[in-house]
Every structure is written in structure tokens, then in C-alpha cells.
Amino acid sequence: MGLPRQGQLNLFGAGPASAAGDHVPTALPLARHQLLRWQQGLADFQRPLHGSGAGVAQRSLFGAGGTDAAAAQAAVFDPLALAPLNLQFWRWPEPPQQGAALYVVMDRQPQLEHPLLLYVGETGCADRRWKGDHDCKTYLAAYDEALRRCGLASGLSIRFCSDVPGAVRPRRALEQALIRRWQPPFNKETRQRWATPFTADPA
């Protein structure tokens, strides 16, 4: 379950640039125990989902379309089977990803059994999707800054799955099914569930 929402505001406002993304807040009055508690809440929810797709060949997942098919595909999707890349992969002279893809952003924290799945996205151009402005990059920058200020290591990575439908509609259906299943906190559909403890409402 997510943390209580009462008395909490969102961490992720605009601010100066950082290495993890485009903007970070200028002030993050965040205690280390609050961030660890937030991470643990997300980890507790996602723990049963890890390994649920183990042993299933992902290349066989993405044939049929429709909501039911997307939910079935999402149920056996294993993000840990995907190779992790640095978030700055798009700056490489020859980006390793091309064409249509699903992608997830994860954070590996040493105190947790599994990486946290923070964001799910889809794109028709994997080599260009992460360039320029991107809503998730702002969230990741603020999260990365929060980790740094609390003395925690950042284990952020991005992972791509290119074995997805080329057509936009079924690809987005699968993206939405994965969001519903994993409840990643930086997708707009699920942010309210994981109201962050990073700043408090004024009295």
C-alpha cells in the first residue's frame, strides 16, 4: 500500500538542472527515514510481482491485441530480464536502442531485495524518446537529488524491451496494463497512490 496522503505534497517541482534529468527542486526538507519508508512501501507492493514471469519467453508475449491480452502479457513481463542502461544512454554516439519499445526505469537500493520499478513508458523511437524534455526526467532528477541529500546511493537505470507491437494502439495497451500491475510512482496514472513524504503541507 502507498503511504498516507494527508499532510503531504509532491516532491517534484521545477528547479535547476542535475545530472539525472532536467530539473530538481531547490529545497528538499526530507529526512532519511522518510525516504527509506517510502521506498519500503513501494518495495512491499512490488515484491510479489518479481519473478512472476520467470521461465516465460518474452518473445512470445506480444502477438494478440486487446485489453485482456495486454493484461495477460503484463502478468508475465519480467523487467529484470532486460539489460540495464545508464539514463544518459541517449548521449552515446550510437544509441543501443532503435524503433518501437517499452521501457522501464528502475532503482537498485542495497537494502531492498529487488529494484524499485519507478516508471513505465512506450515509444516508437527508442533512440529519440529520452532526448529533450520528458516529464519522468524531472521526477527522476528530484528523486536522485533526494537520495544524494539523504546519503543514499543512486542505482537508477533504464531498460528497454524491443519485442513489442509496432502499432501504437496495442503497444500503449500493454504499457497501461504494466502501469496498472506495477503501480510505478512516477507515472501520472499512479502518482496519487504514492504520495511522497518529501515535503509537508503547510499548517
Steps between C-alpha positions, in 0.01 A plus 500: 500500500609858448576742776225716649427803285384738769755764585716431198589680182682394188879514496528568134492870417714694255850605590861508375651231280664184632684201354195273532262721302392848411377652827511447874337691784714762670415369848415149616427494877514121504613275783685181414247283685215651297663413169586150622140450614368615162735262320400212726130559439553480126726196537240318711237550229724397211674206668239234404518612135870427461562160350136451399607483135808285560541220250270660243660602172417867453527467124171309506312766693410765250280349236130550568344833587219617726472583868487138618802408292694802631423401860617145434818628337567738790459212747803316358714802418827483697680837515809341658553294185579825316852642486546816713636814332621829640235774479736697276501224236349736244819711501706213361618544137300190403207444739451127567122515458309560177136489395192407701552400862364482850733631767518502878704714737619319812705578811718238668531568873732273704259466792219369277460150359396621153544823302216750518307544176445876483365561149359317197495658153459415135645653186513454126857639490707367787811691394319836516234467773729595788645812337385848600214564742337199658267505799661195658848655480387777735371246750816293477718807549314590818517141624873482424556825688299369796718188511817710491387732780407203718834330445355216294652362181316538171456178305286641220488323164278480194411169332350448156291221353497521120285192444176698503223581251602754238148645497437772756166376633601152622831633627325762712252240622792295627659807659177575687467138611852512642425827679188349656693193609820659636357836616824691424501823704625735227230422242223757507236227533638384836670800663211565735532151648862556597467848648854580605610598850768731367327827585217570741189707457522836676308520826 
